[in-house]
Every structure is written in C-alpha cells, then in structure tokens.
mmCIF file of C-alpha atoms in Angstrom:
data_model
loop_
_atom_site.group_PDB
_atom_site.id
_atom_site.type_symbol
_atom_site.label_atom_id
_atom_site.label_comp_id
_atom_site.label_asym_id
_atom_site.label_seq_id
_atom_site.Cartn_x
_atom_site.Cartn_y
_atom_site.Cartn_z
ATOM 1 C CA MET A 1 -29.854 3.085 -9.482
ATOM 2 C CA TYR A 2 -26.777 5.189 -8.811
ATOM 3 C CA ASP A 3 -27.625 8.572 -7.235
ATOM 4 C CA PHE A 4 -24.895 10.740 -6.482
ATOM 5 C CA THR A 5 -23.346 14.114 -7.576
ATOM 6 C CA TYR A 6 -20.084 13.644 -9.659
ATOM 7 C CA HIS A 7 -17.365 16.315 -9.257
ATOM 8 C CA ARG A 8 -14.011 16.623 -11.031
ATOM 9 C CA PRO A 9 -12.066 19.490 -9.268
ATOM 10 C CA LYS A 10 -8.774 21.111 -10.772
ATOM 11 C CA SER A 11 -7.196 21.818 -7.346
ATOM 12 C CA LEU A 12 -6.574 20.221 -4.020
ATOM 13 C CA ALA A 13 -8.332 23.165 -2.315
ATOM 14 C CA ASP A 14 -11.339 22.607 -4.463
ATOM 15 C CA ALA A 15 -11.424 18.985 -3.720
ATOM 16 C CA VAL A 16 -11.201 19.548 0.035
ATOM 17 C CA ASN A 17 -13.875 22.116 -0.039
ATOM 18 C CA LEU A 18 -16.259 19.740 -1.950
ATOM 19 C CA LEU A 19 -15.676 17.035 0.747
ATOM 20 C CA LYS A 20 -16.288 19.333 3.678
ATOM 21 C CA GLY A 21 -19.529 19.225 5.320
ATOM 22 C CA LYS A 22 -20.836 16.302 3.276
ATOM 23 C CA ASP A 23 -20.889 13.134 5.525
ATOM 24 C CA GLU A 24 -21.506 10.764 2.616
ATOM 25 C CA ALA A 25 -19.358 12.369 0.120
ATOM 26 C CA ARG A 26 -16.492 10.084 -1.088
ATOM 27 C CA PRO A 27 -13.013 11.015 -2.833
ATOM 28 C CA MET A 28 -12.045 8.856 -5.807
ATOM 29 C CA SER A 29 -8.434 8.278 -6.869
ATOM 30 C CA GLY A 30 -8.185 5.655 -9.428
ATOM 31 C CA GLY A 31 -11.594 4.073 -8.629
ATOM 32 C CA MET A 32 -10.111 0.623 -8.411
ATOM 33 C CA THR A 33 -11.970 0.055 -5.093
ATOM 34 C CA LEU A 34 -14.845 2.468 -5.111
ATOM 35 C CA ILE A 35 -16.245 1.665 -8.405
ATOM 36 C CA PRO A 36 -16.563 -2.071 -7.778
ATOM 37 C CA THR A 37 -17.963 -1.115 -4.415
ATOM 38 C CA LEU A 38 -20.720 0.979 -6.114
ATOM 39 C CA LYS A 39 -21.313 -1.683 -8.610
ATOM 40 C CA GLN A 40 -22.007 -4.088 -5.813
ATOM 41 C CA ARG A 41 -24.369 -1.596 -4.086
ATOM 42 C CA LEU A 42 -21.981 -1.629 -1.023
ATOM 43 C CA ALA A 43 -21.651 2.160 -0.984
ATOM 44 C CA ARG A 44 -24.201 5.019 -1.458
ATOM 45 C CA PRO A 45 -22.220 8.354 -1.553
ATOM 46 C CA SER A 46 -24.111 11.628 -1.983
ATOM 47 C CA ASP A 47 -21.199 13.072 -3.872
ATOM 48 C CA VAL A 48 -18.072 11.571 -5.636
ATOM 49 C CA VAL A 49 -15.027 13.752 -5.719
ATOM 50 C CA ASP A 50 -12.753 12.386 -8.616
ATOM 51 C CA LEU A 51 -9.258 13.508 -7.905
ATOM 52 C CA GLY A 52 -7.999 12.656 -11.314
ATOM 53 C CA GLY A 53 -8.072 16.281 -12.586
ATOM 54 C CA VAL A 54 -5.873 17.433 -9.660
ATOM 55 C CA LYS A 55 -2.541 17.546 -11.409
ATOM 56 C CA GLU A 56 -0.586 18.786 -8.375
ATOM 57 C CA LEU A 57 -1.105 15.431 -6.685
ATOM 58 C CA ALA A 58 0.888 13.409 -9.325
ATOM 59 C CA GLY A 59 4.479 13.155 -9.809
ATOM 60 C CA ILE A 60 7.675 11.651 -8.591
ATOM 61 C CA LYS A 61 10.891 13.635 -7.382
ATOM 62 C CA VAL A 62 13.932 12.907 -5.283
ATOM 63 C CA GLU A 63 14.467 15.362 -2.376
ATOM 64 C CA GLY A 64 17.685 14.661 -0.638
ATOM 65 C CA ASN A 65 17.636 11.148 0.739
ATOM 66 C CA ASN A 66 13.917 10.590 -0.005
ATOM 67 C CA VAL A 67 11.859 9.731 -2.935
ATOM 68 C CA VAL A 68 8.629 11.639 -2.895
ATOM 69 C CA ILE A 69 5.674 10.281 -4.804
ATOM 70 C CA GLY A 70 2.485 12.100 -5.297
ATOM 71 C CA GLY A 71 -0.730 10.602 -4.027
ATOM 72 C CA MET A 72 -2.280 10.408 -7.404
ATOM 73 C CA THR A 73 0.751 8.845 -9.168
ATOM 74 C CA LYS A 74 -0.243 5.622 -10.935
ATOM 75 C CA HIS A 75 1.326 2.181 -10.229
ATOM 76 C CA ALA A 76 2.607 1.993 -13.735
ATOM 77 C CA ASP A 77 4.496 5.358 -13.325
ATOM 78 C CA VAL A 78 6.157 4.304 -10.125
ATOM 79 C CA ALA A 79 7.120 1.026 -11.745
ATOM 80 C CA SER A 80 8.695 2.634 -14.712
ATOM 81 C CA SER A 81 10.246 5.578 -12.939
ATOM 82 C CA ALA A 82 13.976 5.775 -13.374
ATOM 83 C CA ASP A 83 14.241 7.802 -10.090
ATOM 84 C CA VAL A 84 12.478 5.058 -8.307
ATOM 85 C CA LYS A 85 14.442 2.316 -9.836
ATOM 86 C CA ALA A 86 17.753 3.969 -9.024
ATOM 87 C CA ALA A 87 16.871 4.870 -5.501
ATOM 88 C CA ILE A 88 14.661 2.183 -4.253
ATOM 89 C CA PRO A 89 14.386 -0.743 -6.777
ATOM 90 C CA ALA A 90 12.425 -2.857 -4.494
ATOM 91 C CA LEU A 91 9.640 -0.079 -4.599
ATOM 92 C CA ALA A 92 9.547 -0.128 -8.429
ATOM 93 C CA HIS A 93 9.393 -3.893 -8.484
ATOM 94 C CA LEU A 94 6.490 -3.873 -6.046
ATOM 95 C CA ALA A 95 4.532 -1.410 -8.207
ATOM 96 C CA GLY A 96 5.221 -3.368 -11.249
ATOM 97 C CA HIS A 97 3.494 -6.537 -9.789
ATOM 98 C CA ILE A 98 0.222 -4.883 -8.561
ATOM 99 C CA GLY A 99 -2.933 -6.376 -10.166
ATOM 100 C CA ASP A 100 -2.647 -6.422 -13.972
ATOM 101 C CA PRO A 101 -1.772 -3.820 -16.637
ATOM 102 C CA GLN A 102 -5.238 -2.272 -16.503
ATOM 103 C CA VAL A 103 -5.105 -1.699 -12.736
ATOM 104 C CA ARG A 104 -1.631 -0.468 -12.879
ATOM 105 C CA ASN A 105 -2.521 2.271 -15.311
ATOM 106 C CA ARG A 106 -5.555 3.299 -13.306
ATOM 107 C CA GLY A 107 -4.797 2.684 -9.712
ATOM 108 C CA THR A 108 -2.865 5.237 -7.526
ATOM 109 C CA ILE A 109 -0.458 4.863 -4.673
ATOM 110 C CA GLY A 110 -2.544 7.269 -2.538
ATOM 111 C CA GLY A 111 -5.698 5.547 -3.178
ATOM 112 C CA SER A 112 -4.042 2.251 -2.279
ATOM 113 C CA VAL A 113 -2.510 3.435 1.109
ATOM 114 C CA ALA A 114 -5.747 5.273 1.942
ATOM 115 C CA ASN A 115 -7.770 2.288 1.300
ATOM 116 C CA ASN A 116 -5.601 0.008 3.319
ATOM 117 C CA ASP A 117 -7.008 -3.181 1.803
ATOM 118 C CA PRO A 118 -5.475 -6.117 3.905
ATOM 119 C CA ALA A 119 -4.083 -7.697 0.958
ATOM 120 C CA ALA A 120 -2.847 -4.416 -0.775
ATOM 121 C CA ASP A 121 0.960 -4.324 -1.688
ATOM 122 C CA TYR A 122 1.793 -0.704 -0.907
ATOM 123 C CA PRO A 123 1.110 -0.706 2.734
ATOM 124 C CA ALA A 124 4.052 -3.153 3.304
ATOM 125 C CA ALA A 125 6.440 -0.611 1.426
ATOM 126 C CA VAL A 126 5.274 2.171 3.602
ATOM 127 C CA LEU A 127 5.732 0.371 6.790
ATOM 128 C CA ALA A 128 9.086 -1.403 5.948
ATOM 129 C CA LEU A 129 10.623 1.713 4.432
ATOM 130 C CA ASN A 130 9.295 3.870 7.337
ATOM 131 C CA ALA A 131 7.785 6.278 4.991
ATOM 132 C CA THR A 132 6.059 9.502 5.916
ATOM 133 C CA VAL A 133 2.376 10.085 4.605
ATOM 134 C CA THR A 134 1.756 13.677 3.896
ATOM 135 C CA THR A 135 -1.657 15.039 3.695
ATOM 136 C CA ASN A 136 -3.557 18.352 3.171
ATOM 137 C CA THR A 137 -3.568 18.688 6.907
ATOM 138 C CA GLY A 138 -0.269 17.298 8.208
ATOM 139 C CA LYS A 139 2.013 14.308 8.364
ATOM 140 C CA HIS A 140 1.760 10.798 9.501
ATOM 141 C CA ALA A 141 4.551 8.346 10.420
ATOM 142 C CA ALA A 142 4.261 4.998 8.959
ATOM 143 C CA ASP A 143 4.207 3.082 12.322
ATOM 144 C CA GLY A 144 0.979 5.137 13.394
ATOM 145 C CA PHE A 145 -0.918 5.199 10.040
ATOM 146 C CA PHE A 146 -2.405 1.822 9.565
ATOM 147 C CA LYS A 147 -4.880 1.200 12.332
ATOM 148 C CA GLY A 148 -6.959 -1.854 11.186
ATOM 149 C CA LEU A 149 -8.885 -3.612 8.615
ATOM 150 C CA PHE A 150 -9.641 -0.647 5.950
ATOM 151 C CA GLU A 151 -8.751 1.634 8.638
ATOM 152 C CA THR A 152 -6.050 4.419 8.710
ATOM 153 C CA ALA A 153 -5.121 7.505 10.642
ATOM 154 C CA LEU A 154 -6.808 9.645 8.130
ATOM 155 C CA GLY A 155 -9.475 12.097 9.426
ATOM 156 C CA GLU A 156 -12.600 13.255 7.779
ATOM 157 C CA GLY A 157 -11.643 15.289 4.616
ATOM 158 C CA GLU A 158 -7.993 14.399 4.870
ATOM 159 C CA LEU A 159 -6.389 13.514 1.536
ATOM 160 C CA ILE A 160 -3.084 12.032 0.858
ATOM 161 C CA THR A 161 -0.954 14.431 -1.077
ATOM 162 C CA SER A 162 2.311 12.574 -1.125
ATOM 163 C CA ILE A 163 4.287 9.692 0.352
ATOM 164 C CA SER A 164 8.065 10.219 1.119
ATOM 165 C CA PHE A 165 10.182 7.000 1.086
ATOM 166 C CA PRO A 166 13.685 7.160 2.534
ATOM 167 C CA LYS A 167 16.376 5.522 0.546
ATOM 168 C CA VAL A 168 17.754 2.365 2.262
ATOM 169 C CA GLU A 169 20.890 0.217 2.019
ATOM 170 C CA LYS A 170 19.019 -2.870 1.016
ATOM 171 C CA ALA A 171 15.393 -3.946 0.249
ATOM 172 C CA ALA A 172 13.136 -6.370 -1.472
ATOM 173 C CA TYR A 173 9.525 -7.413 -1.688
ATOM 174 C CA MET A 174 8.356 -10.834 -2.336
ATOM 175 C CA LYS A 175 4.624 -11.913 -2.475
ATOM 176 C CA PHE A 176 2.606 -15.105 -3.076
ATOM 177 C CA PRO A 177 -0.275 -13.635 -5.224
ATOM 178 C CA ASN A 178 -3.788 -14.986 -5.617
ATOM 179 C CA PRO A 179 -3.757 -16.428 -9.113
ATOM 180 C CA ALA A 180 -6.989 -14.668 -9.927
ATOM 181 C CA SER A 181 -6.902 -11.265 -8.258
ATOM 182 C CA ARG A 182 -3.085 -11.075 -7.973
ATOM 183 C CA TYR A 183 -3.703 -9.553 -4.468
ATOM 184 C CA ALA A 184 -1.034 -10.791 -1.893
ATOM 185 C CA MET A 185 -2.286 -13.957 -0.056
ATOM 186 C CA VAL A 186 1.188 -12.995 1.759
ATOM 187 C CA GLY A 187 3.760 -10.309 0.886
ATOM 188 C CA VAL A 188 6.701 -9.447 2.754
ATOM 189 C CA PHE A 189 8.841 -6.329 2.346
ATOM 190 C CA VAL A 190 12.308 -6.365 4.105
ATOM 191 C CA ALA A 191 14.478 -3.151 4.279
ATOM 192 C CA LYS A 192 17.795 -2.604 5.850
ATOM 193 C CA SER A 193 18.994 0.912 6.743
ATOM 194 C CA ALA A 194 21.541 2.602 9.027
ATOM 195 C CA SER A 195 18.857 2.600 11.649
ATOM 196 C CA GLY A 196 18.172 -1.163 11.499
ATOM 197 C CA VAL A 197 15.944 -3.581 9.811
ATOM 198 C CA ARG A 198 12.164 -3.464 9.198
ATOM 199 C CA VAL A 199 10.160 -6.401 8.109
ATOM 200 C CA ALA A 200 6.373 -5.810 7.003
ATOM 201 C CA VAL A 201 3.758 -8.309 6.190
ATOM 202 C CA THR A 202 0.680 -7.927 4.075
ATOM 203 C CA GLY A 203 -2.030 -10.122 3.050
ATOM 204 C CA ALA A 204 -1.612 -12.449 6.083
ATOM 205 C CA GLY A 205 -3.661 -10.494 8.615
ATOM 206 C CA PRO A 206 -6.464 -7.940 8.801
ATOM 207 C CA CYS A 207 -3.897 -5.111 8.546
ATOM 208 C CA VAL A 208 -0.234 -4.871 7.564
ATOM 209 C CA PHE A 209 2.093 -5.652 10.463
ATOM 210 C CA ARG A 210 5.767 -5.769 11.351
ATOM 211 C CA VAL A 211 7.703 -8.886 12.673
ATOM 212 C CA LYS A 212 9.960 -7.882 15.492
ATOM 213 C CA ALA A 213 11.612 -11.261 15.896
ATOM 214 C CA MET A 214 12.682 -11.250 12.356
ATOM 215 C CA GLU A 215 13.859 -7.779 12.550
ATOM 216 C CA ASP A 216 15.857 -8.435 15.492
ATOM 217 C CA ALA A 217 17.511 -11.601 13.954
ATOM 218 C CA LEU A 218 18.418 -9.761 10.685
ATOM 219 C CA ALA A 219 19.816 -6.957 12.433
ATOM 220 C CA LYS A 220 22.465 -9.262 13.780
ATOM 221 C CA ASP A 221 22.838 -11.400 10.581
ATOM 222 C CA PHE A 222 21.212 -10.047 7.441
ATOM 223 C CA SER A 223 20.700 -13.473 5.736
ATOM 224 C CA SER A 224 17.793 -15.888 5.130
ATOM 225 C CA ALA A 225 19.313 -18.359 7.338
ATOM 226 C CA ALA A 226 19.055 -16.131 10.395
ATOM 227 C CA ILE A 227 15.136 -16.347 10.163
ATOM 228 C CA LYS A 228 14.753 -19.902 8.968
ATOM 229 C CA ASP A 229 13.572 -21.062 12.409
ATOM 230 C CA ILE A 230 11.370 -18.238 13.360
ATOM 231 C CA LYS A 231 7.670 -19.245 13.491
ATOM 232 C CA ILE A 232 4.819 -16.914 12.834
ATOM 233 C CA PRO A 233 1.746 -17.609 14.980
ATOM 234 C CA ALA A 234 -1.414 -18.251 13.153
ATOM 235 C CA ASP A 235 -3.662 -16.708 15.722
ATOM 236 C CA GLY A 236 -5.408 -13.731 14.267
ATOM 237 C CA LEU A 237 -4.255 -14.371 10.723
ATOM 238 C CA ASN A 238 -6.592 -14.473 7.654
ATOM 239 C CA SER A 239 -8.241 -17.763 6.891
ATOM 240 C CA ASP A 240 -10.490 -18.289 3.705
ATOM 241 C CA ILE A 241 -11.187 -20.235 0.892
ATOM 242 C CA HIS A 242 -7.690 -19.462 -0.649
ATOM 243 C CA GLY A 243 -5.732 -20.489 2.397
ATOM 244 C CA SER A 244 -6.013 -21.054 6.123
ATOM 245 C CA ALA A 245 -4.375 -19.072 8.838
ATOM 246 C CA GLU A 246 -1.725 -21.774 9.320
ATOM 247 C CA TYR A 247 -0.923 -21.744 5.590
ATOM 248 C CA ARG A 248 -0.432 -17.932 5.639
ATOM 249 C CA ALA A 249 1.585 -18.140 8.786
ATOM 250 C CA HIS A 250 4.115 -20.669 6.758
ATOM 251 C CA LEU A 251 4.060 -18.279 3.759
ATOM 252 C CA VAL A 252 5.186 -15.324 5.832
ATOM 253 C CA GLY A 253 8.422 -17.396 6.677
ATOM 254 C CA VAL A 254 8.953 -18.417 3.047
ATOM 255 C CA MET A 255 8.359 -14.944 1.509
ATOM 256 C CA ALA A 256 10.579 -13.308 4.149
ATOM 257 C CA ARG A 257 13.539 -15.573 3.393
ATOM 258 C CA ARG A 258 12.947 -14.950 -0.341
ATOM 259 C CA ALA A 259 12.805 -11.186 0.182
ATOM 260 C CA VAL A 260 16.246 -11.258 2.291
ATOM 261 C CA ASP A 261 17.839 -13.451 -0.529
ATOM 262 C CA ALA A 262 16.483 -10.963 -3.205
ATOM 263 C CA ALA A 263 17.819 -7.984 -1.310
ATOM 264 C CA ASN A 264 21.256 -9.372 -0.925
ATOM 265 C CA LYS A 265 21.678 -9.918 -4.652
#
C-alpha cells in the first residue's frame, strides 16, 4: 500500500520547509513521472510535497531580451502563450508536441527539466537556447545543469522557480517521436544567436548533449547542407527495442537537418 504524508503548501517558503530534513520527501510538480513511479512501487517517499498550490511558481513574462517561464507553468500554457510564440516560436512548438493533451495540461516545465528524463523535450531547449535555471537558492547555467541520466545540478531541497530563455535570431526543434509514448527517440534543437550556434540533442543518449561539429559548421554556413556529411558516433548512445544506437545516431543527423531547414523558413 502507499504510505506517505501528502502536503499541498501555498507558498514556496512553505514547500522548502516541508522538504527540509526529510531525506525521503519528494516534491511533485505535475506528477507525470512521480505518480507512475509510485504506482510501479519504484519509489516510497515518506512525504509528497505537491507544488500545485504554489501560484507564485507559474506564469510567463518577457523581461528585456528573455522569456521567463515559471517552474510550475504547464506545457499547454507555454504552447499557447502569445509571448512565447512571438519571442521564441520554436519553444512554443516544442511544448505543443510533448506527450498528449492530458500530459500537456498536467505536466510542468520545471518538473520536466528537474527530472531530466533522457527522452524529454525541454532539456534540448534549455541547452540549445543557453537558458538560465533559477531555483530557490541560486542560478544554474544550462551547460552545467544536466549531469547524466536523471541527474542534474539541483541540490537537496532545491526547487526550480523559473527558467529564463534568451531570444535568438533563429531556432527550431524537430523530433522523431516514439509512436506510443511520444517521447523523443531523437530530438534536435538548433538555435542561432549573435554569440553563435548551439545544437542540442535529446533522446539519443543517457542525457541531453551538444554537437560541437555541427555547431562549428553551422556557424560558418547556417544551412542543412553544411552538416549533411557530419556523422554522429553510435558509441554510448541509447539502444533498446525501439531503436539501436546506430539508428539513433543516424536520426540525429536527419533531425538536425530538418531543424535547420525549419529555422530558415
């Protein structure tokens, strides 16, 4: 049977206090990962701290050259936001293709980024757009945030309060989704800004990663032709019943070229 204490705090401070000093306490955003994990008896938290009542963590605003999205903002709200569509259309497109309508109306951007599922979509956007992840204790740059399989730079009791995405000149996200789960077997987010080009890949490996060879080529010529001959090594990539490492390596190139073409439209 399930045996935990359920909490629904109304403020960030209360949520942090509930998590302090309880090694087995778990925060819950939309519950898209935690609830299935509980159902499968893969987690036995002593306390579940539901962040759904913390209104200060949700919302979207434009601050100068950045789009700032609260950690508890739902995928559907990001997808439909006029501010996001105007500033970073690729981010709205990504959010609109996460899972299915039920997931998009329950899942949150902060929960997805904190969970760092190897096939999640948002980590590719965070890394490619060089976003800043703000928490209750500080800030994390995108390049140092994702550490490995389901692992991030978040410390104990640290909660994502918002994510700041800089506007870019061009960007696009293309993914090859698993037909059942709609998770990315491979997803590639390409972004061009004044400081250069960033290419982030999700779904292919244990953790989201950048492809420097593509970035260097696209910095000289931002066209799909510039990267058509770049091969991604299969070593270390995911291999399962849905696709081999070699297949995913091939898909990285295909999705990257499609993303560049989409960004140039």
